[in-house]
Coordinates of C-alpha atoms in Angstrom, one line a residue:
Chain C
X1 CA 10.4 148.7 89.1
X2 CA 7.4 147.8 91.2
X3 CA 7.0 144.0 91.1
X4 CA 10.1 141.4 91.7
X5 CA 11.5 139.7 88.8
X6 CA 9.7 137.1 86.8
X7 CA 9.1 134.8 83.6
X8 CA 6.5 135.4 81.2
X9 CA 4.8 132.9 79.2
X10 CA 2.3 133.7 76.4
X11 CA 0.0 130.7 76.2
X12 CA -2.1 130.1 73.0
X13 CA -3.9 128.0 73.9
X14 CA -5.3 125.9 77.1
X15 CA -2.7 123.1 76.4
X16 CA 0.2 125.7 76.2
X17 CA -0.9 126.8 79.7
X18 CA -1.2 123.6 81.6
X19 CA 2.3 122.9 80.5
X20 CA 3.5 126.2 81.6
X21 CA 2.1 125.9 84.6
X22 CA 3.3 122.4 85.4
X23 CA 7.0 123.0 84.1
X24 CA 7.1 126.5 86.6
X25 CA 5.6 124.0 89.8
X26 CA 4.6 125.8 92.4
X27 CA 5.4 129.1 92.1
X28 CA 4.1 130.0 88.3
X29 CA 1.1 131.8 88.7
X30 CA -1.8 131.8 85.9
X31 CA -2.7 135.7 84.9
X32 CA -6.1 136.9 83.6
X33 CA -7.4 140.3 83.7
X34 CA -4.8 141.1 86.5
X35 CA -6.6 143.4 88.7
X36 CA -6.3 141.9 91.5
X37 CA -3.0 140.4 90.9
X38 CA -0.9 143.4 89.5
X39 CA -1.8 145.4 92.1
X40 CA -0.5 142.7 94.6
X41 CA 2.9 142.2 92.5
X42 CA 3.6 145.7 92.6
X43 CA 3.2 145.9 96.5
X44 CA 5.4 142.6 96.1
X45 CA 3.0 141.0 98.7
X46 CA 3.4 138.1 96.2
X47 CA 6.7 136.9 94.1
X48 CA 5.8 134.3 91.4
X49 CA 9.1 132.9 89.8
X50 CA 6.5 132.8 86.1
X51 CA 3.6 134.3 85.0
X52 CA 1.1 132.5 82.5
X53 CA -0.9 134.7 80.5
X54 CA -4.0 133.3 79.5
X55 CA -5.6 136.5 77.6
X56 CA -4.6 134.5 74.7
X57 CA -5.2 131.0 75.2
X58 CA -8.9 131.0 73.5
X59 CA -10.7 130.6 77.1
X60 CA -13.3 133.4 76.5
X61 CA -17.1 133.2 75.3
X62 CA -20.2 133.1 76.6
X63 CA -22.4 130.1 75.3
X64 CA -26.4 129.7 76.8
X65 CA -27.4 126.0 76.7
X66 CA -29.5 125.3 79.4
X67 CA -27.5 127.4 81.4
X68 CA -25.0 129.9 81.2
X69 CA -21.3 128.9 80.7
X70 CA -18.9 131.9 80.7
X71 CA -14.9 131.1 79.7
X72 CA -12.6 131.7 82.3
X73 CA -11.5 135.3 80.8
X74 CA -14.2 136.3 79.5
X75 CA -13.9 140.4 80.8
X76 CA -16.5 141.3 83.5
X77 CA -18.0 143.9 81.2
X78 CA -18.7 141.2 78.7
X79 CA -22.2 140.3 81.4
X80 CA -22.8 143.9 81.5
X81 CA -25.9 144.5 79.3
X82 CA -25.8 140.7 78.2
X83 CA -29.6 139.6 78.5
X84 CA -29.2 135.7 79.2
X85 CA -27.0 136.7 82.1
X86 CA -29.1 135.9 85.8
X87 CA -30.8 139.1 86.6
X88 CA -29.1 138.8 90.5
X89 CA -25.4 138.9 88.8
X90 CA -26.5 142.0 86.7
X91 CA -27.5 143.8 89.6
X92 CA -24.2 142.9 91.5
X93 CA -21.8 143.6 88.5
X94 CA -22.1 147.5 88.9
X95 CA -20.6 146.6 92.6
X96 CA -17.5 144.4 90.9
X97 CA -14.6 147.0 91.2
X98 CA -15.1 149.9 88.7
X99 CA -16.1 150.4 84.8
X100 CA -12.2 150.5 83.7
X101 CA -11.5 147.6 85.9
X102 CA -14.4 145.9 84.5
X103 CA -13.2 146.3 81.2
X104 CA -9.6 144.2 81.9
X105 CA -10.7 142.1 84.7
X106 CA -12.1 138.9 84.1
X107 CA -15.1 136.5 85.7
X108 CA -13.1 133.2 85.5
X109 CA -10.2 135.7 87.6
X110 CA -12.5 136.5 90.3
X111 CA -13.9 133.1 91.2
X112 CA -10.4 131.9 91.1
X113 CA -8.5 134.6 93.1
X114 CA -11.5 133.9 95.7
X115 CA -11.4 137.1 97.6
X116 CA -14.3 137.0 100.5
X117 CA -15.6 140.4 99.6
X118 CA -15.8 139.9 96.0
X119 CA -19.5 139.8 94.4
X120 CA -19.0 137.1 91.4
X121 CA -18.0 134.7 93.5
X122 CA -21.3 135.1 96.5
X123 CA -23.6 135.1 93.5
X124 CA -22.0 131.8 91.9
X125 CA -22.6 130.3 95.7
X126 CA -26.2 131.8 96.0
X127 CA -27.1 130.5 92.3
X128 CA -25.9 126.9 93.2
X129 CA -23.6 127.3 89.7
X130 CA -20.0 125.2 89.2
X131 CA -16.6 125.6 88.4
X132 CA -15.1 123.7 85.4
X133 CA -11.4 123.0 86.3
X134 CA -8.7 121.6 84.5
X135 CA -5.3 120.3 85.1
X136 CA -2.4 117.6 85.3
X137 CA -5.4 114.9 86.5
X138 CA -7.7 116.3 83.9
X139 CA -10.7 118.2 83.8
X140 CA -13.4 118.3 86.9
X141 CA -16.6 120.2 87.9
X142 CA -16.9 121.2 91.2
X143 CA -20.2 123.1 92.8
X144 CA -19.1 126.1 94.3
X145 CA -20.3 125.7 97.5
X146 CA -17.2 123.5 97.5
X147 CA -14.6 125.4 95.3
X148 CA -13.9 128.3 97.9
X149 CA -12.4 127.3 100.9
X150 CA -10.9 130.7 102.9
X151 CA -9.5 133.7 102.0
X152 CA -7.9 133.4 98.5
X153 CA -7.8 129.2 98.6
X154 CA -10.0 127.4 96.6
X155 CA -10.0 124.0 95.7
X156 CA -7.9 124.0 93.1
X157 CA -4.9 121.9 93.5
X158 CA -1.6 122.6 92.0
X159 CA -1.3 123.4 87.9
X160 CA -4.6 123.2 88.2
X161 CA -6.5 126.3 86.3
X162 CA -10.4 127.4 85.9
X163 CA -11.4 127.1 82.5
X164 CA -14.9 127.8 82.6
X165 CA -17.8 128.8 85.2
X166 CA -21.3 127.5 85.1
X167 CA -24.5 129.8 85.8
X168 CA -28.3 128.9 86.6
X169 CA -30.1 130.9 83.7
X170 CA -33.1 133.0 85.7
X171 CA -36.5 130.4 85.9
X172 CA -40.0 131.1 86.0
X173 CA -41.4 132.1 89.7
X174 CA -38.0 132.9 90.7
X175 CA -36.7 136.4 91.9
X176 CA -33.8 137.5 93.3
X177 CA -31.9 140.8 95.0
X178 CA -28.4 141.7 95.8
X179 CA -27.5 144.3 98.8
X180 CA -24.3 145.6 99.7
X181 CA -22.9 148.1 101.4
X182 CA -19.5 149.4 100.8
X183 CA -17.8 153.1 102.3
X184 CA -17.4 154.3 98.5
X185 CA -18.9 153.0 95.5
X186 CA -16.6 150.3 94.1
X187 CA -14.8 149.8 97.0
X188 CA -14.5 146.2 99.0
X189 CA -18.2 145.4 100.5
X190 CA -18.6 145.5 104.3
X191 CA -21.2 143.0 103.9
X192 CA -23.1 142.1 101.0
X193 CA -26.4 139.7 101.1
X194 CA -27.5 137.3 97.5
X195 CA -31.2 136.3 97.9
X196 CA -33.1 133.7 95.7
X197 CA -36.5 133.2 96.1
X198 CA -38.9 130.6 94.4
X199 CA -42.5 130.4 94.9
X200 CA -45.2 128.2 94.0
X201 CA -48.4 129.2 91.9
X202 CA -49.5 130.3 95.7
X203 CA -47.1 133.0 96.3
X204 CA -46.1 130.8 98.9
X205 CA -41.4 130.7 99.0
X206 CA -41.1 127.0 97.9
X207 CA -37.2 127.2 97.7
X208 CA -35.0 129.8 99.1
X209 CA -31.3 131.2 98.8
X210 CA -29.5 133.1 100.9
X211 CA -26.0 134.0 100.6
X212 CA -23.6 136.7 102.6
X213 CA -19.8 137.9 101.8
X214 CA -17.8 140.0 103.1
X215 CA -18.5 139.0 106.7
X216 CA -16.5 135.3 106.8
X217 CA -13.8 134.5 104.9
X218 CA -15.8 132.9 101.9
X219 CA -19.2 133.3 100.6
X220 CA -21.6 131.0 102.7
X221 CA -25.2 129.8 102.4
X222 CA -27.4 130.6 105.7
X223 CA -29.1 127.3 105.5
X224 CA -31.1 128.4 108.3
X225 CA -32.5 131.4 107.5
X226 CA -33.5 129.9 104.1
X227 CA -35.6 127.3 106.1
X228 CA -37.5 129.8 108.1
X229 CA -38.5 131.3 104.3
X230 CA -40.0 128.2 103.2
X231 CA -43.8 128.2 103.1
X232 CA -44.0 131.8 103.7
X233 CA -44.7 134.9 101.4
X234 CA -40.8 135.9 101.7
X235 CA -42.4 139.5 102.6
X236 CA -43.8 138.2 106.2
X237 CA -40.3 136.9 107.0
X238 CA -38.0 139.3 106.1
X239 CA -37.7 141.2 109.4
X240 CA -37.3 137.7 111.2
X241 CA -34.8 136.4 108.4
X242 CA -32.7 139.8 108.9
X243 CA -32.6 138.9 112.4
X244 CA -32.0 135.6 112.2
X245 CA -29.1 136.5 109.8
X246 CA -27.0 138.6 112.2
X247 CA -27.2 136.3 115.0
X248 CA -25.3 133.6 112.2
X249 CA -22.3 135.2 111.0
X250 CA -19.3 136.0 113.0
X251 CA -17.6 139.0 111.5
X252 CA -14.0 139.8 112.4
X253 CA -15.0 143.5 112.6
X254 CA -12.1 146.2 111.0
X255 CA -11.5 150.1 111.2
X256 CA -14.4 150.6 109.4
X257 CA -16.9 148.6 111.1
X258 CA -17.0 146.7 114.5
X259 CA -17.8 143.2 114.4
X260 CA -21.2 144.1 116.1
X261 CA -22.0 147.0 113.4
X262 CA -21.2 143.8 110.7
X263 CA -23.5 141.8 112.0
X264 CA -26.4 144.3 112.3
X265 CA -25.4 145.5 108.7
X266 CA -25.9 142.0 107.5
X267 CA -28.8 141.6 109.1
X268 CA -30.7 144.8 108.0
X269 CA -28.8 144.0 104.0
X270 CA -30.3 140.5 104.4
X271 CA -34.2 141.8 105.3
X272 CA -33.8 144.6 102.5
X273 CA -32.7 142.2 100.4
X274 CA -35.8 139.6 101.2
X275 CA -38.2 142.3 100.7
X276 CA -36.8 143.4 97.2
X277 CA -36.5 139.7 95.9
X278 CA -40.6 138.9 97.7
Chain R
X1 CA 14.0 140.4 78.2
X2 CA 11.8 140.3 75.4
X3 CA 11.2 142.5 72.3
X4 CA 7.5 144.2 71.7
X5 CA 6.2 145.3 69.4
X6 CA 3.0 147.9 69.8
X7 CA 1.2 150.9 68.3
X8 CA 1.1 153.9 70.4
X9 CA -0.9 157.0 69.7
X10 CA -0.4 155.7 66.3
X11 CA 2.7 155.4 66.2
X12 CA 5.0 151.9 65.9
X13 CA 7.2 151.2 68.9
X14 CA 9.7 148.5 69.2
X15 CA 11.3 147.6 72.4
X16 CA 13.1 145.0 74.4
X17 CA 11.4 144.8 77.8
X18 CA 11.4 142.9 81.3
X19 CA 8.4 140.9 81.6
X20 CA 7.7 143.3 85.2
X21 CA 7.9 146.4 83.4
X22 CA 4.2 148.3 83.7
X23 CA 2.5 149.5 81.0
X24 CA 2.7 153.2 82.7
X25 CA 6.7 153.1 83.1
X26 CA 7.0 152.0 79.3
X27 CA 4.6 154.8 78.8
X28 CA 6.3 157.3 81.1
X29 CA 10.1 156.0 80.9
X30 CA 10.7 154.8 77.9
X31 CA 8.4 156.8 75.6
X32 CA 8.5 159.8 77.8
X33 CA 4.5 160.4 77.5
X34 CA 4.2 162.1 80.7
X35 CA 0.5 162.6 80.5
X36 CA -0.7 159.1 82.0
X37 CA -0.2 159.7 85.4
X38 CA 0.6 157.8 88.0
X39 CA -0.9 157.9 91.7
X40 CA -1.4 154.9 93.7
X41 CA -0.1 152.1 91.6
X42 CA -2.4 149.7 92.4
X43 CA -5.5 150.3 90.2
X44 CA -7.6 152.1 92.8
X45 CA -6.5 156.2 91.7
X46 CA -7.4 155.8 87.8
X47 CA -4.9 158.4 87.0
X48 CA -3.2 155.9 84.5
X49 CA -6.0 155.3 82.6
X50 CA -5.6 154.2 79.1
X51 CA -6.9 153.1 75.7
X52 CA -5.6 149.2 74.8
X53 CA -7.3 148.3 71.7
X54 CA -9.9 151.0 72.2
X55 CA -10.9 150.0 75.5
X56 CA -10.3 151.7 78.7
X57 CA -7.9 149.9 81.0
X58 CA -5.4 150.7 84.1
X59 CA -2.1 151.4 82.7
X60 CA -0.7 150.7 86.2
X61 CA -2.0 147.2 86.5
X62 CA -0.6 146.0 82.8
X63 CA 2.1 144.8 81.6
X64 CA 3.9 146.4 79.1
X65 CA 4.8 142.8 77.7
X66 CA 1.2 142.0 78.0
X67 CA 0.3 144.8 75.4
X68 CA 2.4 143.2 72.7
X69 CA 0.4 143.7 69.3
X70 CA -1.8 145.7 70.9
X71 CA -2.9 149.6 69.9
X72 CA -2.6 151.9 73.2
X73 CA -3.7 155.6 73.2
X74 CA -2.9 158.1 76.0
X75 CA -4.2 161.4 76.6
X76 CA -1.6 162.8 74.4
X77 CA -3.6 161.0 71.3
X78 CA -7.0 163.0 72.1
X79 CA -5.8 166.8 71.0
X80 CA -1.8 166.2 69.8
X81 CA -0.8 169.8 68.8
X82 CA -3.8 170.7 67.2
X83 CA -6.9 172.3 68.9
X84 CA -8.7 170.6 72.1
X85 CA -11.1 167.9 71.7
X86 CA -15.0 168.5 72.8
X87 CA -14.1 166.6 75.7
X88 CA -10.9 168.3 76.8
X89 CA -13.0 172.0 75.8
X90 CA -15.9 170.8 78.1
X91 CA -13.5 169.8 80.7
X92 CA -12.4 173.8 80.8
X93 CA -15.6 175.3 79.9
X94 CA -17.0 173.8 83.1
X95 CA -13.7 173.6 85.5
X96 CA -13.6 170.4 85.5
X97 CA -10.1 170.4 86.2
X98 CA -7.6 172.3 88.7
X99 CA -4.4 170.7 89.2
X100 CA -5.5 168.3 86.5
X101 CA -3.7 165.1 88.2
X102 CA -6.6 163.1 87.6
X103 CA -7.6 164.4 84.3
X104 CA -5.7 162.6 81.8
X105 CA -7.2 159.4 83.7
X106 CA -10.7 160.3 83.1
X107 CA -10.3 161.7 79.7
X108 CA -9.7 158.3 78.5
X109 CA -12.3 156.6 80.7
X110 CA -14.5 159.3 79.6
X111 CA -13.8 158.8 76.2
X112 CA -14.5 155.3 76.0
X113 CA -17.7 156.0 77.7
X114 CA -18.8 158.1 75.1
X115 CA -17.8 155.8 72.0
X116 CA -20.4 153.2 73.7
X117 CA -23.7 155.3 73.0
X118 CA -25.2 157.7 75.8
X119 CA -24.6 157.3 79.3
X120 CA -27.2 158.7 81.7
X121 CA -26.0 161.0 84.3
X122 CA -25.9 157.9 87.1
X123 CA -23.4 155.9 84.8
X124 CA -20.8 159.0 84.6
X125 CA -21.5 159.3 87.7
X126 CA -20.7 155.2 88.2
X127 CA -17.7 155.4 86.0
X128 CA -16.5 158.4 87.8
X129 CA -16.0 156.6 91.1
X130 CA -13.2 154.8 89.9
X131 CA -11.5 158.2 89.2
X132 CA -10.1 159.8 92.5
X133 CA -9.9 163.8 92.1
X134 CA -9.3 165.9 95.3
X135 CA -9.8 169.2 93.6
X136 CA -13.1 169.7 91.9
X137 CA -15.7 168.0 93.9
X138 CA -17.3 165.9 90.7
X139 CA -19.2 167.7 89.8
X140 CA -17.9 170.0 87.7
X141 CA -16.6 166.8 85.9
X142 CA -19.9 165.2 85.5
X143 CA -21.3 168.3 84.0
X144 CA -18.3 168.3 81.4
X145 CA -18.8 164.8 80.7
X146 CA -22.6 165.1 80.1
X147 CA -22.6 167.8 78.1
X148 CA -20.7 165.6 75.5
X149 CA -23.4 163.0 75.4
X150 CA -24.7 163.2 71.6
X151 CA -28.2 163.4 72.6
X152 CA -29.4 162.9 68.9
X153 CA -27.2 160.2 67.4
X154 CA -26.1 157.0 68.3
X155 CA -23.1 155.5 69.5

């Protein structure tokens, strides 16, 4: 057999869970969808003593009440086609994994696992949504600008699970784009840029959102280039936004692509991404 | 070990299980249905592709115990002894297939496609690229695909 041994639980509910998850301490694991976390149990690169299987514990739905609140496994495919979702997390889902994986993995799974190249989690940052956790000290909303920390570490402390995630619905005079670039479709992004753009009755960008993954170890805002946006027509900028971009993000560079090629990548991805959303 | 219990290709199973124990190898192993394939075990290949309640999933990153009270078909559900499916005759017509590693993965893929309404060329295409072949060049497999979109009903 592929992964080492361990316990199972079947939670019912979120109450079942939590207590599953505090009784196996620190090395229970919660399990959603799985695609990300199968995979790494059958390369045994991880080796939870017990596995909590939320698929069952009533945490999925989508509910539209002034924004968008999605349960934590609800499937991916579930935002696929779904109207109310924000129009830059429908163009991004086609780049979240593949349509079969889709199907099993789950939205509440991604933003937990907190994998730097992953797309739900950049467009959560870019949108300014939250993360609705809950656990042994009860239940708390954190912005996720503050839930992902580095590769794979969030926030959440221990028997702590994501129960829900909160999106911005899509607002009048806003537009946004999403750009990535990956070596085969589906595959992990070499850089991928979220742009938000709001504009007065002008034209002129009165509030602007940039976000990049793929190229640091968590999805961050480029504060800086979404300052230089601000009071233009997004359009006139975009070629010194691009540039701007690539001077602020410090790739590690891989096999694939050199930390230099990165960094123009995101830089081009970012000024394509500008003009789309202007 | 715990007992499941699941439909497969119809059919009611009962078995005792490790909690670690892949959908594939209860599949493969235990039930000796040879036609999911497996290739990379980690959910990038497709070649395990399966049906769990009618929805298309990665055998090879499931649980078996996970699929307790659940109905699972494989590619051994789409023709059984009888004659081939449209799908598996379109596959042929338009060799869509060589050493056919890959095909039982994307027959079910495919067929869940299909049951959804009519995909456009670009969304087999899209589904296609989680389905690694190294014989036909796609093509061929697109064309087999999209010829099976029921261009005058719905879903």
């Amino acid at each position: 057999m592929k992964p080492a041994p361990f316990g199972y639980v079947r939670a019912g509910s979120l109450d079942e869970a939590l207590a599953a998850l505090a009784e196996g301490g620190e090395d229970a694991k919660p399990i959603a969808g799985g695609q990300s976390l199968v995979p790494a149990l059958n390369l045994r690169l991880v080796r939870p003593t017990l596995l909590v299987d939320l698929n069952h514990a009533g945490l999925d739905g989508i509910a539209a009440n002034g924004t968008l609140t999605v349960g934590a496994t609800t499937r991916q495919a579930a935002l696929v086609g779904d109207e109310r979702v924000h129009p830059l997390v429908r163009e991004a889902l086609p780049f979240v994994g593949h349509f079969v994986t889709r199907n099993r993995g789950t939205v509440g799974g991604s933003i937990a696992h907190a994998d730097g190249a992953a797309e739900l989690p950049l467009c959560l940052v870019a949108l300014g949504g939250k993360v609705v956790v809950d656990g042994p000290s009860g239940r708390r909303v954190i912005a996720a600008d503050e839930f992902f920390m580095t590769h794979f570490t969030t926030t959440l402390g221990t028997g702590e699970l994501v129960v829900e995630t909160v999106w911005p619905l899509a607002a009048t005079g806003e537009s946004s784009a999403f750009e990535e670039l990956a070596l085969r479709a589906g595959d992990f992004a070499q850089s991928m840029v979220a742009v938000v753009l709001r504009r007065d009755a002008d034209g002129k960008v009165v509030d602007a959102s940039v976000a990049v993954g793929a190229v640091s170890d968590h999805p961050i805002r480029l504060r800086e280039v979404e300052t230089l946006l601000v009071g233009t027509s997004g359009a006139e900028a975009a070629a010194d936004a691009g540039s701007l971009a690539a001077t602020l993000v410090d790739p590690p560079g891989s096999i694939h692509a050199s930390a230099r090629y990165s960094r123009a990548l995101t830089g081009a991805l970012t000024t394509r991404a500008i003009e789309r959303a202007a | 070990m715990t007992e499941v219990e699941l439909t497969v290709n119809g059919r009611v199973v009962r078995e005792t299980v490790e909690p670690r124990l892949l959908l594939t190898d209860f599949l493969r192993h235990r039930l000796g249905l040879t036609g999911t394939h497996v290739g990379c075990e980690h959910g990038v290949c497709g070649a395990c592709t399966v049906l769990l309640d009618g929805v298309s999933v990665r055998g090879c990153c499931l649980l078996a115990i996970q699929a307790d009270g659940s109905r699972v078909e494989t590619v051994e559900s789409l023709a059984e002894s009888g004659p081939l499916t449209e799908l598996q005759e379109s596959f042929r017509r338009h060799h869509a297939l060589q050493c056919g590693f890959c095909t039982p993965g994307i027959l079910m893929a495919a067929t869940d496609l299909l049951s959804r309404g009519r995909p456009t060329r670009a969304e087999i295409a899209d589904m296609l690229s989680g389905h690694l072949c190294r014989c036909t060049g796609y093509t061929p497999i697109v064309d087999a695909i999209e010829a099976c979109v029921d261009r005058d009903g719905g879903a």
